[in-house]
CSV table of C-alpha atoms (C1' of nucleotides) in Angstrom, one decimal:
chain,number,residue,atom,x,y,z
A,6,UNK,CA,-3.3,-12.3,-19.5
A,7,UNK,CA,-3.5,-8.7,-18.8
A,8,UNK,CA,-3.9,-7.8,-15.0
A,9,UNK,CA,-5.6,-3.7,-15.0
A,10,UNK,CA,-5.6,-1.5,-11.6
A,11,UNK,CA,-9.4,-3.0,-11.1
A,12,UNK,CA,-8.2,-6.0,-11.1
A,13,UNK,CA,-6.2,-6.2,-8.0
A,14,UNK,CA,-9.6,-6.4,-5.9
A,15,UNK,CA,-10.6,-9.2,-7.6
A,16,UNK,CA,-7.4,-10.4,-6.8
A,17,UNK,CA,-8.4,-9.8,-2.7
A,18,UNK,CA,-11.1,-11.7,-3.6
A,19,UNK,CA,-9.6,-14.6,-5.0
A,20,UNK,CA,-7.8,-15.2,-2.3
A,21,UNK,CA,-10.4,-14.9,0.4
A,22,UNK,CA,-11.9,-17.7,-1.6
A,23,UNK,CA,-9.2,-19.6,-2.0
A,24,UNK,CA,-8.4,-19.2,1.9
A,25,UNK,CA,-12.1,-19.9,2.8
A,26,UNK,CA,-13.1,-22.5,0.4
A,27,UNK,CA,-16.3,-21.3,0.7
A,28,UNK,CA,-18.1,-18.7,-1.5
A,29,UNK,CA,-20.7,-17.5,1.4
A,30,UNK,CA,-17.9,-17.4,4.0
A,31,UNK,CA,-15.8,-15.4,1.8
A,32,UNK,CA,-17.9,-13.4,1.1
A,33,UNK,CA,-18.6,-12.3,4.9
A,34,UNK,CA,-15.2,-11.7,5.7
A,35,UNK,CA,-15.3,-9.9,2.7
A,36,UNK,CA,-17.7,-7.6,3.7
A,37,UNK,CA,-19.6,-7.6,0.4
A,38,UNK,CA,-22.8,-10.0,-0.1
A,39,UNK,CA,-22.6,-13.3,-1.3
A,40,UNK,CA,-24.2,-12.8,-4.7
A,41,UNK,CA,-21.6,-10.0,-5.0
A,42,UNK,CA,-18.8,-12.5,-4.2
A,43,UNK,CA,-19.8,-15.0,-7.1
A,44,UNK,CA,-20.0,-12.4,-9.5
A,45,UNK,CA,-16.7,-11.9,-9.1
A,46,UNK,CA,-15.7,-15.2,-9.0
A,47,UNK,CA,-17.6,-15.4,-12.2
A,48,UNK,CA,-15.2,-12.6,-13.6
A,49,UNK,CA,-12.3,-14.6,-12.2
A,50,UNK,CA,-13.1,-17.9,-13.8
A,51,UNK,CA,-13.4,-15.4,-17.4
A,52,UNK,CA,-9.9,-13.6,-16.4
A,53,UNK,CA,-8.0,-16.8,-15.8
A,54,UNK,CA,-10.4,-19.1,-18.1
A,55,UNK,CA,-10.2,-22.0,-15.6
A,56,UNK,CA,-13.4,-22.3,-12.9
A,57,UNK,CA,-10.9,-22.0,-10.2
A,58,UNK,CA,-13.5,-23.1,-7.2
A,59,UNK,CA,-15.8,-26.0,-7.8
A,60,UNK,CA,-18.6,-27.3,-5.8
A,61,UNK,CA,-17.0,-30.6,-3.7
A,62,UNK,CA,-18.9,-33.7,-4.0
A,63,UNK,CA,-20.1,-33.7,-0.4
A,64,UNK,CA,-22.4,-30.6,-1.3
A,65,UNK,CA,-20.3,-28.9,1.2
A,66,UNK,CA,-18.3,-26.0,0.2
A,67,UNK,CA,-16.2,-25.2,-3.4
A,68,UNK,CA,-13.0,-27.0,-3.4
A,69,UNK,CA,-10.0,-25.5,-5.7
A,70,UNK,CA,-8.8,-26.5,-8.9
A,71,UNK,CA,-5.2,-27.3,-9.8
A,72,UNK,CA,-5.3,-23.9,-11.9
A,73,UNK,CA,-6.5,-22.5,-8.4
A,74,UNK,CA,-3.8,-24.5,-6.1
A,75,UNK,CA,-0.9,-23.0,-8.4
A,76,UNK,CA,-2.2,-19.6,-7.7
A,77,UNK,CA,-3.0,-19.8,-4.0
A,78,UNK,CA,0.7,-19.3,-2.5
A,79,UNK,CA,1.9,-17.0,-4.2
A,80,UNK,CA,-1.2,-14.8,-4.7
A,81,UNK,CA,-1.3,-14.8,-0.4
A,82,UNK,CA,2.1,-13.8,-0.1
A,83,UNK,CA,2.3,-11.0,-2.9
A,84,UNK,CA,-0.8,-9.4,-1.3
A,85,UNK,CA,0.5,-9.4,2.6
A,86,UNK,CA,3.6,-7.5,0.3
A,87,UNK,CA,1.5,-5.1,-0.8
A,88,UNK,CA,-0.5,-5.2,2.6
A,89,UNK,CA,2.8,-4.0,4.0
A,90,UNK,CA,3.6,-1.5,1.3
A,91,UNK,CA,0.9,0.5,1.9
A,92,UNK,CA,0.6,-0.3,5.8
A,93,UNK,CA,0.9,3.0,7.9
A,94,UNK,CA,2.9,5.0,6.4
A,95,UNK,CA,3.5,6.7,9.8
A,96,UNK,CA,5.6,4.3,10.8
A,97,UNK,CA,9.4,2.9,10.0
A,98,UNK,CA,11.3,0.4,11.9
A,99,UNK,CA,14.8,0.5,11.0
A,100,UNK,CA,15.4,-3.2,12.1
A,101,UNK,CA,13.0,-4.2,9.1
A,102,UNK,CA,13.3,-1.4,6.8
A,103,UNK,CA,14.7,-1.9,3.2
A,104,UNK,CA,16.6,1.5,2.5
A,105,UNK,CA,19.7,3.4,1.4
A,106,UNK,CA,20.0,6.8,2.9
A,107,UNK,CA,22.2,9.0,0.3
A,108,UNK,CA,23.9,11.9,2.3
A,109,UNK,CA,26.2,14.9,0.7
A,110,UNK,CA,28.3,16.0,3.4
A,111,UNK,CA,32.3,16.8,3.4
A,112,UNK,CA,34.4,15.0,5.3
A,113,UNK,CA,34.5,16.5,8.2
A,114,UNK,CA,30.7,16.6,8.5
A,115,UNK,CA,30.6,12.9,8.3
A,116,UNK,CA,32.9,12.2,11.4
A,117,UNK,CA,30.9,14.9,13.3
A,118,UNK,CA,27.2,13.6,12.5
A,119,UNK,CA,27.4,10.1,9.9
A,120,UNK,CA,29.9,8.2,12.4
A,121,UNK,CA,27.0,8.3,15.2
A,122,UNK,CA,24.3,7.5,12.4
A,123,UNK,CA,26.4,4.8,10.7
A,124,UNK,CA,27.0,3.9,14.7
A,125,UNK,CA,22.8,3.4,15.3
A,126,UNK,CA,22.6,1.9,11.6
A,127,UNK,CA,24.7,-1.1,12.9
A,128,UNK,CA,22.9,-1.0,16.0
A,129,UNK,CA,19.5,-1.1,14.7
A,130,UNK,CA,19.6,-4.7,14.3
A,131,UNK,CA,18.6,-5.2,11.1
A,132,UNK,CA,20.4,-6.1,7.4
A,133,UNK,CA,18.1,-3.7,5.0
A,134,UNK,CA,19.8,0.0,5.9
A,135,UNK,CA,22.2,1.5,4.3
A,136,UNK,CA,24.0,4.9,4.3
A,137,UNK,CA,25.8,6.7,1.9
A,138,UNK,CA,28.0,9.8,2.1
A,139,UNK,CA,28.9,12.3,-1.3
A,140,UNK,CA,30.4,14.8,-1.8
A,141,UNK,CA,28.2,18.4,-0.9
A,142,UNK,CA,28.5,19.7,-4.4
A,143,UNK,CA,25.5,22.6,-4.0
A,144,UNK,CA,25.2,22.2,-8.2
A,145,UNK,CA,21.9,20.3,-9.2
A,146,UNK,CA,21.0,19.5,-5.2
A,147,UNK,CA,17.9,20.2,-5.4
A,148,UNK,CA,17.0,18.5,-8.5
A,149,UNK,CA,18.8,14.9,-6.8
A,150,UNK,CA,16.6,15.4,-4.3
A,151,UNK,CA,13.9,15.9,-6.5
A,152,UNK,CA,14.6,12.6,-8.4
A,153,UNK,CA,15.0,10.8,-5.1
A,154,UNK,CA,19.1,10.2,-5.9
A,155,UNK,CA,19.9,12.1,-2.6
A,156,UNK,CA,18.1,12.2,0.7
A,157,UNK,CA,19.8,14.7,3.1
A,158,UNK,CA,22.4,18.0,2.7
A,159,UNK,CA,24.7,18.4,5.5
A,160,UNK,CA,26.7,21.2,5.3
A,161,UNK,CA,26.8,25.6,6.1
A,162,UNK,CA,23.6,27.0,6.5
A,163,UNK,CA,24.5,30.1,4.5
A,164,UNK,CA,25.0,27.3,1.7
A,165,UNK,CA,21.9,25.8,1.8
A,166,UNK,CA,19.6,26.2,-1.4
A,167,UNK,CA,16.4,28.1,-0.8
A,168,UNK,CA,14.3,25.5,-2.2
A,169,UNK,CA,15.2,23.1,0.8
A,170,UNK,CA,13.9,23.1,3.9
A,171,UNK,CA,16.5,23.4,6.8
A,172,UNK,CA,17.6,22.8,10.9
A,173,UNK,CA,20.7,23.8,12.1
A,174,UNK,CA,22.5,21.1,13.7
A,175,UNK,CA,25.2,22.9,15.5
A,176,UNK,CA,27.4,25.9,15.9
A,177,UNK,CA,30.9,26.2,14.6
A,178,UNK,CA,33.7,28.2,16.1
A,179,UNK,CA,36.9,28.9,14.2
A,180,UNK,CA,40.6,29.1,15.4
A,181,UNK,CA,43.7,28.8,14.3
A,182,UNK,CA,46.3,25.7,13.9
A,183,UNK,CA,49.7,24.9,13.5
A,184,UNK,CA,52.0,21.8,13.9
A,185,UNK,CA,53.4,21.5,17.8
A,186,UNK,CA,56.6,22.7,17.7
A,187,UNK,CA,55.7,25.7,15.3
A,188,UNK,CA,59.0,27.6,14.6
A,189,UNK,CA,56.5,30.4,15.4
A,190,UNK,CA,56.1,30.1,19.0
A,191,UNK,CA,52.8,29.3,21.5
A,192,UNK,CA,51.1,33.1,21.4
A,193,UNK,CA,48.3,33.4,19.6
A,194,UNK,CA,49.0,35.8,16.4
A,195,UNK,CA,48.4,39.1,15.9
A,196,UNK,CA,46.4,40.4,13.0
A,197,UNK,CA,49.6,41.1,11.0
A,198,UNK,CA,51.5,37.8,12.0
A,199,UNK,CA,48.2,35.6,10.7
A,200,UNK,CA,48.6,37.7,7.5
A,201,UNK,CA,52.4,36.7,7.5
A,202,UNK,CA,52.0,33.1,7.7
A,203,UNK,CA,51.1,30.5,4.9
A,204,UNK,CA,47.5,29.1,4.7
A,205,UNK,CA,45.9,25.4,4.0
A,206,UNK,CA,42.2,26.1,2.8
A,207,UNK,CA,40.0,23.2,2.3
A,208,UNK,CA,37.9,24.1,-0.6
A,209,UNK,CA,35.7,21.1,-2.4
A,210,UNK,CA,35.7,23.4,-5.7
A,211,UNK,CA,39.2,24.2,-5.4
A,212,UNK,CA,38.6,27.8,-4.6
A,213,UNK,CA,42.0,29.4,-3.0
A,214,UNK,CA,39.6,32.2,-1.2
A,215,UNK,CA,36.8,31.3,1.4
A,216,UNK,CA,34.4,33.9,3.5
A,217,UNK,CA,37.2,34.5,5.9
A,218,UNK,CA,39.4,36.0,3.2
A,219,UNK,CA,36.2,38.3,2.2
A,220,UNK,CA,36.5,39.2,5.9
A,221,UNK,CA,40.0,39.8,6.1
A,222,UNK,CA,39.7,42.3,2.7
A,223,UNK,CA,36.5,43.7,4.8
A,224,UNK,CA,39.6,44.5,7.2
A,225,UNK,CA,41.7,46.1,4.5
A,226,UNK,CA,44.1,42.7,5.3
A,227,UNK,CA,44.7,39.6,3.1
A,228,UNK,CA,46.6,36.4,3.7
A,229,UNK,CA,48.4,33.9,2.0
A,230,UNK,CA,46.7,30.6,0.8
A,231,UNK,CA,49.4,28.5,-0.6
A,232,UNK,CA,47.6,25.2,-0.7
A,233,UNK,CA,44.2,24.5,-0.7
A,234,UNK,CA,42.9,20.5,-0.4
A,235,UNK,CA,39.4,19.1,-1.0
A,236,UNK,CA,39.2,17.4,2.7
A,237,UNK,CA,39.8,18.3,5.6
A,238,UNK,CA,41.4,15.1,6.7
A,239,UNK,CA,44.3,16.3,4.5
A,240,UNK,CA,44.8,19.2,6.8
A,241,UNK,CA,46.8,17.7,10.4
A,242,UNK,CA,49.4,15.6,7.6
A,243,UNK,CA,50.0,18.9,5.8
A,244,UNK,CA,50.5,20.8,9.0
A,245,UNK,CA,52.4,18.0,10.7
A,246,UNK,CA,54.8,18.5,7.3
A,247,UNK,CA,55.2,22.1,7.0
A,248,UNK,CA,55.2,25.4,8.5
A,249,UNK,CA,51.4,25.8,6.9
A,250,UNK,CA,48.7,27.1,9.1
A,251,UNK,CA,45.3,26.6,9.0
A,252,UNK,CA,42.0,28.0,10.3
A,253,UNK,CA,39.2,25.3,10.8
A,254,UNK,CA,36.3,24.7,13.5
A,255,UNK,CA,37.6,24.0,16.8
A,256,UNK,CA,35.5,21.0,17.1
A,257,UNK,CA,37.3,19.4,13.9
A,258,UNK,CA,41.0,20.8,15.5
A,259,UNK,CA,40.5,19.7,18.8
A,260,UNK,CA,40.8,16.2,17.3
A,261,UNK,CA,44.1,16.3,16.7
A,262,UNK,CA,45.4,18.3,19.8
A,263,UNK,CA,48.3,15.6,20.5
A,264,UNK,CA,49.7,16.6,16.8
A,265,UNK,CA,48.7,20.4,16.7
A,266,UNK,CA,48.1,23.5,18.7
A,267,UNK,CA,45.2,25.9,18.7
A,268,UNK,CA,44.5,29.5,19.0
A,269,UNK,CA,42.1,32.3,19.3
A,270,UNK,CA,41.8,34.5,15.9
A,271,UNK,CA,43.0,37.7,16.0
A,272,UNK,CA,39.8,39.1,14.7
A,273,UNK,CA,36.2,38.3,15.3
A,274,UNK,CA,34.9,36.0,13.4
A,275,UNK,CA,31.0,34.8,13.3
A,276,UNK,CA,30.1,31.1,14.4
A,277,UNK,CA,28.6,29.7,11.7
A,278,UNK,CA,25.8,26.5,12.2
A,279,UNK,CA,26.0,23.2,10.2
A,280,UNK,CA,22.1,22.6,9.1
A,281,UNK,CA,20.8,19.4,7.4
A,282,UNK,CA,18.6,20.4,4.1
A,283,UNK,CA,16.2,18.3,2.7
A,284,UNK,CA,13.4,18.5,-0.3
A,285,UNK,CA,9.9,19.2,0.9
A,286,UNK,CA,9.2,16.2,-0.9
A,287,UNK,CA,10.3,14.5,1.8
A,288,UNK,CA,9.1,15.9,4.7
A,289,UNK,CA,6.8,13.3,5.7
A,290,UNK,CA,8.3,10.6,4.4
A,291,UNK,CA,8.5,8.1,7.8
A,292,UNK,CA,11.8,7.2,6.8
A,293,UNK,CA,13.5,10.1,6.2
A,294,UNK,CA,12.0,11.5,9.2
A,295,UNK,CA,13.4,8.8,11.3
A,296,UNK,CA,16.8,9.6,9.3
A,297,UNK,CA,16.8,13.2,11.1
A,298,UNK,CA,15.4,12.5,14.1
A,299,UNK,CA,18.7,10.2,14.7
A,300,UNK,CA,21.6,13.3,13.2
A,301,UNK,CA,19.4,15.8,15.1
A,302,UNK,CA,19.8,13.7,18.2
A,303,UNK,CA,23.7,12.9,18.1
A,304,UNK,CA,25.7,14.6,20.4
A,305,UNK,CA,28.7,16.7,19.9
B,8,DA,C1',-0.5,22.4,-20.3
B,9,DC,C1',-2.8,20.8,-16.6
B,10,DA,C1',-6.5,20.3,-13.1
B,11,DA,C1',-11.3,20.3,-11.9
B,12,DG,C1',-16.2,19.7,-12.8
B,13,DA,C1',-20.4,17.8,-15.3
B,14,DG,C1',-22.8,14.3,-17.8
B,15,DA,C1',-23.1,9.7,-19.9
B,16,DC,C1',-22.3,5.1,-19.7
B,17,DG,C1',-21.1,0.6,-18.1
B,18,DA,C1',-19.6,-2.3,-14.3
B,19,DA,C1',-20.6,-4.0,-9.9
B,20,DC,C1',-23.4,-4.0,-6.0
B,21,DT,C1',-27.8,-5.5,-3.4
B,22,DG,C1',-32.0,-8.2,-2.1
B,23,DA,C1',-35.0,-11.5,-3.7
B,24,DA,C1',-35.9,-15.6,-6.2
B,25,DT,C1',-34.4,-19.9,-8.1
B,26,DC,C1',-31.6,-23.9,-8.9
B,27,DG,C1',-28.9,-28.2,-7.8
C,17,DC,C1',-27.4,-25.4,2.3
C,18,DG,C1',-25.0,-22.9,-0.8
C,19,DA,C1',-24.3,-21.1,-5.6
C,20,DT,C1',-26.4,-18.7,-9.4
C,21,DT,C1',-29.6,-15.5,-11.8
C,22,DC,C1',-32.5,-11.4,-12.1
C,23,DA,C1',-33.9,-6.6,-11.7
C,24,DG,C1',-33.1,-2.3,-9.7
C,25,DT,C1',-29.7,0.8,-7.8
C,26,DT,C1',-25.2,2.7,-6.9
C,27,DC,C1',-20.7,3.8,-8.0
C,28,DG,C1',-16.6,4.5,-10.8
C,29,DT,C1',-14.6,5.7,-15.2
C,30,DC,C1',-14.4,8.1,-19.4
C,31,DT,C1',-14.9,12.1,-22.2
C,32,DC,C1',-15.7,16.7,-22.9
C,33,DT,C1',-15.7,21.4,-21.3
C,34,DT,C1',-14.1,25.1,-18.6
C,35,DG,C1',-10.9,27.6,-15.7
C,36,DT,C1',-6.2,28.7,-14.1
DNA sequence: ACAAGAGACGAACTGAATCG
DNA sequence: CGATTCAGTTCGTCTCTTGT
C-alpha cells in the first residue's frame, strides 16, 4: 500500500483509536466530531482493507482486530518520533542530540577552540554528538556548507568568504621563535638580522610567501622561507632541529616555551582575529547555534 | 524558470437523524 | 449508548495564468 502526505493524519487518527478503543472518545481527544472520526476510520478500514476496530460484544466500545494489534506498537512509537522531529525546533539538548558537527580549522585552531568543545562534547553526557575537524581549504566552502557536508569555518577573518556570515573569536599577535640555545643569541632581531635568518612558514596550500612577506616587500625587505609545512605542530620539531626560525601567534608559541624562545618583531605588524564562518542557512538551526554558543564561550 | 494568485473541483468536516 | 449515514458547508489541492 501506498501511504501519501494526507495520509499521515489519518495515521494520528488511527492511533487515537487504537489507544482509546473507542470511536467517540477518540474522537474528543481528537478535537474533531465523532462523525468526522468514523469517516476516517471508514478510509482506514479502505487503506488497510481490514476493519481494524470492531464493535465488542458487550455493546461497549470497538475492540481491535489482529490487523489492528500488529499495527498499534509500532504506529505509537513512529509517531512520538516524528512528534520529536518536529518538536520545538528552538531547542537542542546536547545529552540527547543525534549529530556530527563537521569543523575546517588548521591545526592550531583546533587546540585553541576544538579541544575545549571536544572537552564539553564528552561532558555533555550523552552518546549521539560528534565532532569533526578538516582541513580549512577556503575552495568550494561555501557550497559544503550549502550541501550541509560542513557546519563551521574556523580560521583568519581576512579569509573568510563573503557569502558566510562571521564573529571573531579572538585576536592574534605575532612574534618570533627560535630553538633555546639559538647560536643567534637572546636579543630580539633587528629588521636586517630577521631578514638574515632562515624561515619555517606553515602554509596548508604549500605557498612559500604569506601576508607577512607582502609586508616585508611593503618595507623594501624580504626574507628567507626555506621550509614551509602544512601544520603548525610541525613547527617546535623543526626548530628544535635546526637553526630555522619561525613567526607564529604568540598564543600558539607560548606553548612550547620550555623548548623555544620568543621575541618582539622588529616591525609592526597588525593582530589579526580568528572568526568562526558559517552559511546563513544555518543561522537558526538550534544546533548549530548551540555549536557556537560553546567556541564563542571557551576561554583563551 | 520559478513563485504567487485565481478558479474549479473533490475531500473532509459538521450537525442532525438513524440504526443496531 | 455509540456507530453510521445524510445533506450542507468548508477547506485543501490541482491546474492554469500572470508576474518577476
Amino acid at each position: 500500500m501506498d501511504i501519501r502526505p494526507s495520509d499521515l493524519a489519518l495515521l494520528v487518527s488511527l492511533n487515537a483509536l487504537l489507544e482509546e478503543n473507542n470511536v467517540t472518545r477518540a474522537a474528543a481527544r481528537l478535537h474533531i466530531s465523532q462523525p468526522a472520526l468514523s469517516a476516517q476510520l471508514a478510509r482506514l478500514r479502505d487503506l488497510f482493507g481490514d476493519p481494524l476496530l470492531v464493535p465488542s460484544e458487550s455493546g461497549r466500545g470497538m475492540v481491535p482486530t489482529a490487523r489492528a494489534l500488529a499495527l498499534r506498537d509500532g504506529l505509537r512509537d513512529s509517531l512520538r518520533l516524528l512528534e520529536a522531529a518536529v518538536r520545538d525546533p528552538e531547542s537542542f539538548d546536547p545529552a540527547r542530540a543525534e549529530r556530527t558537527f563537521m569543523i575546517a580549522a588548521n591545526d592550531n585552531v583546533v587546540t585553541m577552540f576544538g579541544i575545549e568543545l571536544v572537552r564539553r562534547i564528552a561532558a555533555s553526557g550523552g552518546d549521539g554528538l560528534r565532532a569533526g575537524f578538516v582541513e580549512p581549504n577556503a575552495d568550494g566552502i561555501v557550497a559544503r556548507m550549502e550541501r550541509g557536508e560542513l557546519d563551521l569555518l574556523l580560521g583568519a577573518a581576512q579569509t573568510i568568504p563573503q557569502a558566510l556570515k562571521a564573529v571573531p573569536l579572538s585576536s592574534e599577535r605575532y612574534v618570533m621563535a627560535q630553538r633555546s640555545g639559538h647560536p643567534r643569541g637572546m636579543r630580539a632581531p633587528s629588521l636586517k638580522q630577521f631578514c638574515a635568518l632562515k624561515h619555517v612558514l606553515v602554509s596548508g596550500r604549500g605557498e612559500f610567501h604569506s601576508f607577512l612577506d607582502q609586508r616585508l616587500k611593503d618595507l623594501g625587505q624580504q626574507r628567507q622561507v626555506a621550509v614551509v609545512v602544512p601544520h603548525y605542530s610541525l613547527v617546535p620539531t623543526i626548530l628544535a632541529n635546526t637553526d630555522y626560525v619561525c613567526t607564529l601567534p604568540v598564543r600558539f608559541l607560548q606553548r612550547f616555551s620550555g623548548q623555544l624562545d620568543i621575541f618582539k618583531l622588529p616591525f609592526d605588524l597588525p593582530e589579526f582575529a580568528i572568526a568562526m564562518a558559517w552559511h546563513p542557512r544555518s543561522e537558526h538551526d538550534a544546533g548549530h547555534r548551540w555549536l557556537r554558543e560553546q567556541l564563542k564561550s571557551v576561554q583563551l
